[in-house]
Every structure is written in structure tokens, then in C-alpha cells.
Amino acid sequence: MIEFSGFIATVLPIALSPGTSFILAMSNVSKVGFKGIWPVVIGSGIGISIHSMLAGVGVSTLLNHHPFIFRLLQLMGILFLTYLGVKLIFASYIKKDAQKALQQDVIGIRSALTLNLVNVRAIILYMTVIPLFAGASIGNFLILSTIHVGILSAWLALIAMLLIKLQDKLQLHQVSRVINALGGFTLCVIALNLLLDMNRL
């Protein structure tokens, strides 16, 4: 039986914290408006569902017994985070005329999915915490991952609408530059912290 209240109380602060999905979605919104959240929502949603299914069929046991595979996933995630962070920082320094040419250069479904699949926080969450609320049924894992994606989607949509209202009062180009610079810097810091944590283990 699913323990919904415990799951929601656990996943809510995780979904609402400004992680990589949040940063990528807001960067997209600053470039192309509200529709920019959808590639991130879809890619992250697929990634969360895959984590859920893998945890449900017992891949967590495999990763626990083969730490090398887990460390390899961590390293892939760190490299991808660094790449996206540098890309966002670079985009923040492009001149206004060149920025217009890059307005359609948004983070796509594939990038959001890749980042989610190697996201250590998501892997650990679905390997260790979600089984406490889902029990042994893979169907329960999928139900909980659907709730997780719903919470994340609603949060990103709300923040995107607030950002769009803010853009009406400020210059779009300046808002986009600030979001890209802060987002890129944050992704690089997250990657560095993950790398340091890896080396401590």
C-alpha cells in the first residue's frame, strides 16, 4: 500500500528547491516564454519515470553492489552539469544582437532527460527513499513518480508565469542575461560540490 502523505512530505521540498530542472526551465522561459518549460518538464518527467521503473524492478540492488557503476553515473552527471553551466554563462555574455539569433537555442527534451538520468539526487531518492513509501509493487513506484512529475510541473508553470510578468516590467534581454549567468554559475557550483563529495567517499 502506498503511503501518500509521507511521500508528498518528502518529495515536495525536493521538487520545489531550485535544482537543475528549475534553472533550465527558467532559462528557456527567459528566451521563448512559457512554452520553454515544456521540454524540461517532458525530459525530467521521462527521467523520473525511468528512475521509478528501475528502482521498482530492483536496479537499486545492482547499484548498491557495484559502486563503480554508481560513481560512473555520478561523473557523467557532473560533466553534463558543467557543460550546461558553462553554456548558460556563455549565453549571458552574448551581445543583444547576437542574443536574438540564439532565442531559439533552448534546452531540449534530450538534454533535460540526460541530465535527469545522471542526476545523483534523483538516483538516490528513487533507490533508497521512495521504496519506503511504494512498497514492492512497480505500479506503486509509477504512481508516485507521476505525482512527483505533477508537483514539479505545477511549480515550474507557476514560477514561469511569475517570470513572464516580471519580464513585462523589465527588459527581456537583461532578465535573460541575469537568469543565464546565475543559472550557469549555480550549475557549475553544484557540479563542483558533487565532485568534492565524490572524492570524499
Tab-separated table of C-alpha atoms in Angstrom:
chain	number	residue	atom	x	y	z
A	1	MET	CA	0.000	0.000	0.000
A	2	ILE	CA	1.235	3.491	-0.888
A	3	GLU	CA	1.910	5.971	1.879
A	4	PHE	CA	0.929	9.146	0.015
A	5	SER	CA	1.277	11.646	2.855
A	6	GLY	CA	4.830	10.596	3.708
A	7	PHE	CA	5.834	10.582	0.056
A	8	ILE	CA	4.411	14.059	-0.633
A	9	ALA	CA	6.006	15.483	2.518
A	10	THR	CA	9.346	14.042	1.382
A	11	VAL	CA	9.244	14.932	-2.308
A	12	LEU	CA	7.678	18.404	-2.004
A	13	PRO	CA	10.766	20.254	-0.730
A	14	ILE	CA	12.904	18.372	-3.259
A	15	ALA	CA	10.646	19.281	-6.189
A	16	LEU	CA	10.321	22.918	-5.080
A	17	SER	CA	14.010	23.515	-4.439
A	18	PRO	CA	15.812	25.386	-7.223
A	19	GLY	CA	17.617	22.455	-8.774
A	20	THR	CA	18.751	21.829	-12.333
A	21	SER	CA	15.243	21.399	-13.809
A	22	PHE	CA	14.252	24.752	-12.319
A	23	ILE	CA	17.327	26.508	-13.693
A	24	LEU	CA	16.957	25.033	-17.174
A	25	ALA	CA	13.233	25.800	-17.332
A	26	MET	CA	13.677	29.423	-16.251
A	27	SER	CA	16.494	29.901	-18.764
A	28	ASN	CA	14.189	28.611	-21.509
A	29	VAL	CA	11.303	30.811	-20.339
A	30	SER	CA	13.528	33.886	-20.430
A	31	LYS	CA	14.266	33.100	-24.093
A	32	VAL	CA	10.980	31.859	-25.580
A	33	GLY	CA	8.299	32.447	-22.959
A	34	PHE	CA	6.015	29.977	-21.185
A	35	LYS	CA	6.408	27.245	-23.809
A	36	GLY	CA	10.052	26.968	-22.725
A	37	ILE	CA	9.107	24.904	-19.672
A	38	TRP	CA	7.719	22.004	-21.699
A	39	PRO	CA	10.984	20.450	-22.972
A	40	VAL	CA	12.310	20.489	-19.392
A	41	VAL	CA	9.068	19.117	-17.917
A	42	ILE	CA	8.864	16.336	-20.512
A	43	GLY	CA	12.554	15.401	-20.289
A	44	SER	CA	12.564	15.486	-16.491
A	45	GLY	CA	9.265	13.594	-16.355
A	46	ILE	CA	10.590	10.791	-18.562
A	47	GLY	CA	13.768	10.647	-16.483
A	48	ILE	CA	11.845	10.460	-13.202
A	49	SER	CA	9.630	7.705	-14.632
A	50	ILE	CA	12.699	5.723	-15.733
A	51	HIS	CA	14.268	6.081	-12.275
A	52	SER	CA	10.992	4.896	-10.788
A	53	MET	CA	10.739	1.833	-13.035
A	54	LEU	CA	14.378	0.868	-12.493
A	55	ALA	CA	14.022	1.189	-8.728
A	56	GLY	CA	10.795	-0.829	-8.920
A	57	VAL	CA	12.498	-3.743	-10.690
A	58	GLY	CA	15.439	-3.750	-8.317
A	59	VAL	CA	18.239	-1.921	-10.129
A	60	SER	CA	18.964	-0.171	-6.843
A	61	THR	CA	20.288	-3.511	-5.581
A	62	LEU	CA	22.628	-3.726	-8.579
A	63	LEU	CA	23.979	-0.219	-7.990
A	64	ASN	CA	24.450	-0.900	-4.276
A	65	HIS	CA	26.540	-3.983	-5.099
A	66	HIS	CA	28.560	-2.290	-7.867
A	67	PRO	CA	29.695	1.124	-6.609
A	68	PHE	CA	31.813	1.637	-9.747
A	69	ILE	CA	28.643	1.932	-11.870
A	70	PHE	CA	27.177	4.447	-9.455
A	71	ARG	CA	30.398	6.514	-9.456
A	72	LEU	CA	30.430	6.445	-13.253
A	73	LEU	CA	26.878	7.807	-13.303
A	74	GLN	CA	27.930	10.498	-10.840
A	75	LEU	CA	30.863	11.529	-13.026
A	76	MET	CA	28.666	11.671	-16.139
A	77	GLY	CA	26.207	13.881	-14.277
A	78	ILE	CA	28.966	16.215	-13.069
A	79	LEU	CA	30.380	16.603	-16.580
A	80	PHE	CA	26.949	17.285	-18.074
A	81	LEU	CA	26.101	19.831	-15.365
A	82	THR	CA	29.394	21.615	-16.012
A	83	TYR	CA	28.743	21.684	-19.759
A	84	LEU	CA	25.272	23.187	-19.301
A	85	GLY	CA	26.545	25.668	-16.712
A	86	VAL	CA	29.312	26.934	-18.995
A	87	LYS	CA	26.842	27.117	-21.899
A	88	LEU	CA	24.450	29.298	-19.859
A	89	ILE	CA	27.261	31.563	-18.646
A	90	PHE	CA	28.486	31.997	-22.211
A	91	ALA	CA	24.937	32.856	-23.346
A	92	SER	CA	24.728	35.590	-20.687
A	93	TYR	CA	27.694	37.470	-22.203
A	94	ILE	CA	26.473	37.493	-25.788
A	95	LYS	CA	25.603	40.939	-27.134
A	96	LYS	CA	21.956	41.846	-27.615
A	97	ASP	CA	22.018	41.450	-31.416
A	98	ALA	CA	23.649	38.037	-31.188
A	99	GLN	CA	21.247	37.078	-28.395
A	100	LYS	CA	18.307	37.433	-30.780
A	101	ALA	CA	19.856	34.818	-33.035
A	102	LEU	CA	20.048	32.450	-30.078
A	103	GLN	CA	16.472	32.950	-28.840
A	104	GLN	CA	15.508	29.515	-30.135
A	105	ASP	CA	18.607	27.876	-28.623
A	106	VAL	CA	16.694	26.405	-25.705
A	107	ILE	CA	17.399	23.326	-23.629
A	108	GLY	CA	15.563	20.473	-25.331
A	109	ILE	CA	13.901	17.292	-24.128
A	110	ARG	CA	17.004	15.193	-24.764
A	111	SER	CA	19.258	17.419	-22.644
A	112	ALA	CA	16.732	17.588	-19.802
A	113	LEU	CA	16.290	13.794	-19.933
A	114	THR	CA	20.043	13.134	-19.979
A	115	LEU	CA	20.601	15.458	-17.055
A	116	ASN	CA	17.813	13.812	-15.067
A	117	LEU	CA	19.078	10.289	-15.775
A	118	VAL	CA	22.510	11.114	-14.357
A	119	ASN	CA	21.134	13.270	-11.543
A	120	VAL	CA	22.589	11.762	-8.386
A	121	ARG	CA	19.850	13.259	-6.208
A	122	ALA	CA	17.140	11.559	-8.292
A	123	ILE	CA	19.028	8.249	-8.350
A	124	ILE	CA	19.486	8.219	-4.572
A	125	LEU	CA	15.896	9.354	-3.982
A	126	TYR	CA	14.406	6.510	-6.031
A	127	MET	CA	16.957	3.939	-4.883
A	128	THR	CA	16.626	4.490	-1.161
A	129	VAL	CA	13.728	6.729	-0.121
A	130	ILE	CA	10.828	6.022	-2.492
A	131	PRO	CA	10.741	2.263	-1.710
A	132	LEU	CA	9.801	3.250	1.854
A	133	PHE	CA	6.520	4.695	0.527
A	134	ALA	CA	5.893	2.496	-2.539
A	135	GLY	CA	6.243	-0.982	-1.137
A	136	ALA	CA	7.162	-3.773	-3.555
A	137	SER	CA	4.825	-3.033	-6.482
A	138	ILE	CA	6.281	-1.408	-9.599
A	139	GLY	CA	2.829	0.095	-10.197
A	140	ASN	CA	3.139	1.967	-6.912
A	141	PHE	CA	6.522	3.347	-7.989
A	142	LEU	CA	4.966	4.652	-11.217
A	143	ILE	CA	2.051	6.253	-9.352
A	144	LEU	CA	4.447	8.070	-7.028
A	145	SER	CA	6.688	9.195	-9.884
A	146	THR	CA	3.608	10.598	-11.659
A	147	ILE	CA	2.763	12.618	-8.544
A	148	HIS	CA	6.377	13.813	-8.396
A	149	VAL	CA	6.255	14.969	-12.043
A	150	GLY	CA	2.900	16.683	-11.408
A	151	ILE	CA	4.292	18.651	-8.464
A	152	LEU	CA	7.393	19.634	-10.450
A	153	SER	CA	5.311	20.683	-13.487
A	154	ALA	CA	2.903	22.798	-11.445
A	155	TRP	CA	5.786	24.526	-9.650
A	156	LEU	CA	7.680	25.291	-12.871
A	157	ALA	CA	4.487	26.603	-14.510
A	158	LEU	CA	3.796	28.914	-11.562
A	159	ILE	CA	7.339	30.298	-11.486
A	160	ALA	CA	7.335	30.677	-15.289
A	161	MET	CA	4.165	32.803	-15.139
A	162	LEU	CA	5.710	35.000	-12.436
A	163	LEU	CA	8.879	35.397	-14.503
A	164	ILE	CA	6.877	36.382	-17.592
A	165	LYS	CA	5.044	39.059	-15.587
A	166	LEU	CA	8.399	40.311	-14.320
A	167	GLN	CA	9.727	40.459	-17.882
A	168	ASP	CA	6.886	42.810	-18.831
A	169	LYS	CA	8.308	45.368	-16.403
A	170	LEU	CA	11.969	44.796	-17.182
A	171	GLN	CA	13.929	44.461	-20.404
A	172	LEU	CA	13.674	40.882	-21.662
A	173	HIS	CA	17.313	40.840	-22.720
A	174	GLN	CA	18.558	41.889	-19.262
A	175	VAL	CA	16.336	39.361	-17.439
A	176	SER	CA	17.554	36.605	-19.760
A	177	ARG	CA	21.199	37.545	-19.179
A	178	VAL	CA	20.820	37.558	-15.387
A	179	ILE	CA	18.984	34.216	-15.345
A	180	ASN	CA	21.558	32.603	-17.633
A	181	ALA	CA	24.507	33.955	-15.630
A	182	LEU	CA	23.098	32.973	-12.223
A	183	GLY	CA	21.792	29.648	-13.511
A	184	GLY	CA	25.070	28.743	-15.201
A	185	PHE	CA	27.083	29.704	-12.122
A	186	THR	CA	24.734	27.659	-9.895
A	187	LEU	CA	25.040	24.569	-12.129
A	188	CYS	CA	28.841	24.841	-12.042
A	189	VAL	CA	28.809	25.166	-8.234
A	190	ILE	CA	26.502	22.129	-7.950
A	191	ALA	CA	28.868	20.162	-10.215
A	192	LEU	CA	31.898	21.190	-8.126
A	193	ASN	CA	30.156	20.206	-4.863
A	194	LEU	CA	29.202	16.833	-6.330
A	195	LEU	CA	32.789	16.272	-7.455
A	196	LEU	CA	34.109	17.135	-3.985
A	197	ASP	CA	31.544	14.819	-2.380
A	198	MET	CA	32.633	12.031	-4.760
A	199	ASN	CA	36.254	12.422	-3.726
A	200	ARG	CA	35.354	12.262	-0.030
A	201	LEU	CA	33.699	8.857	-0.438
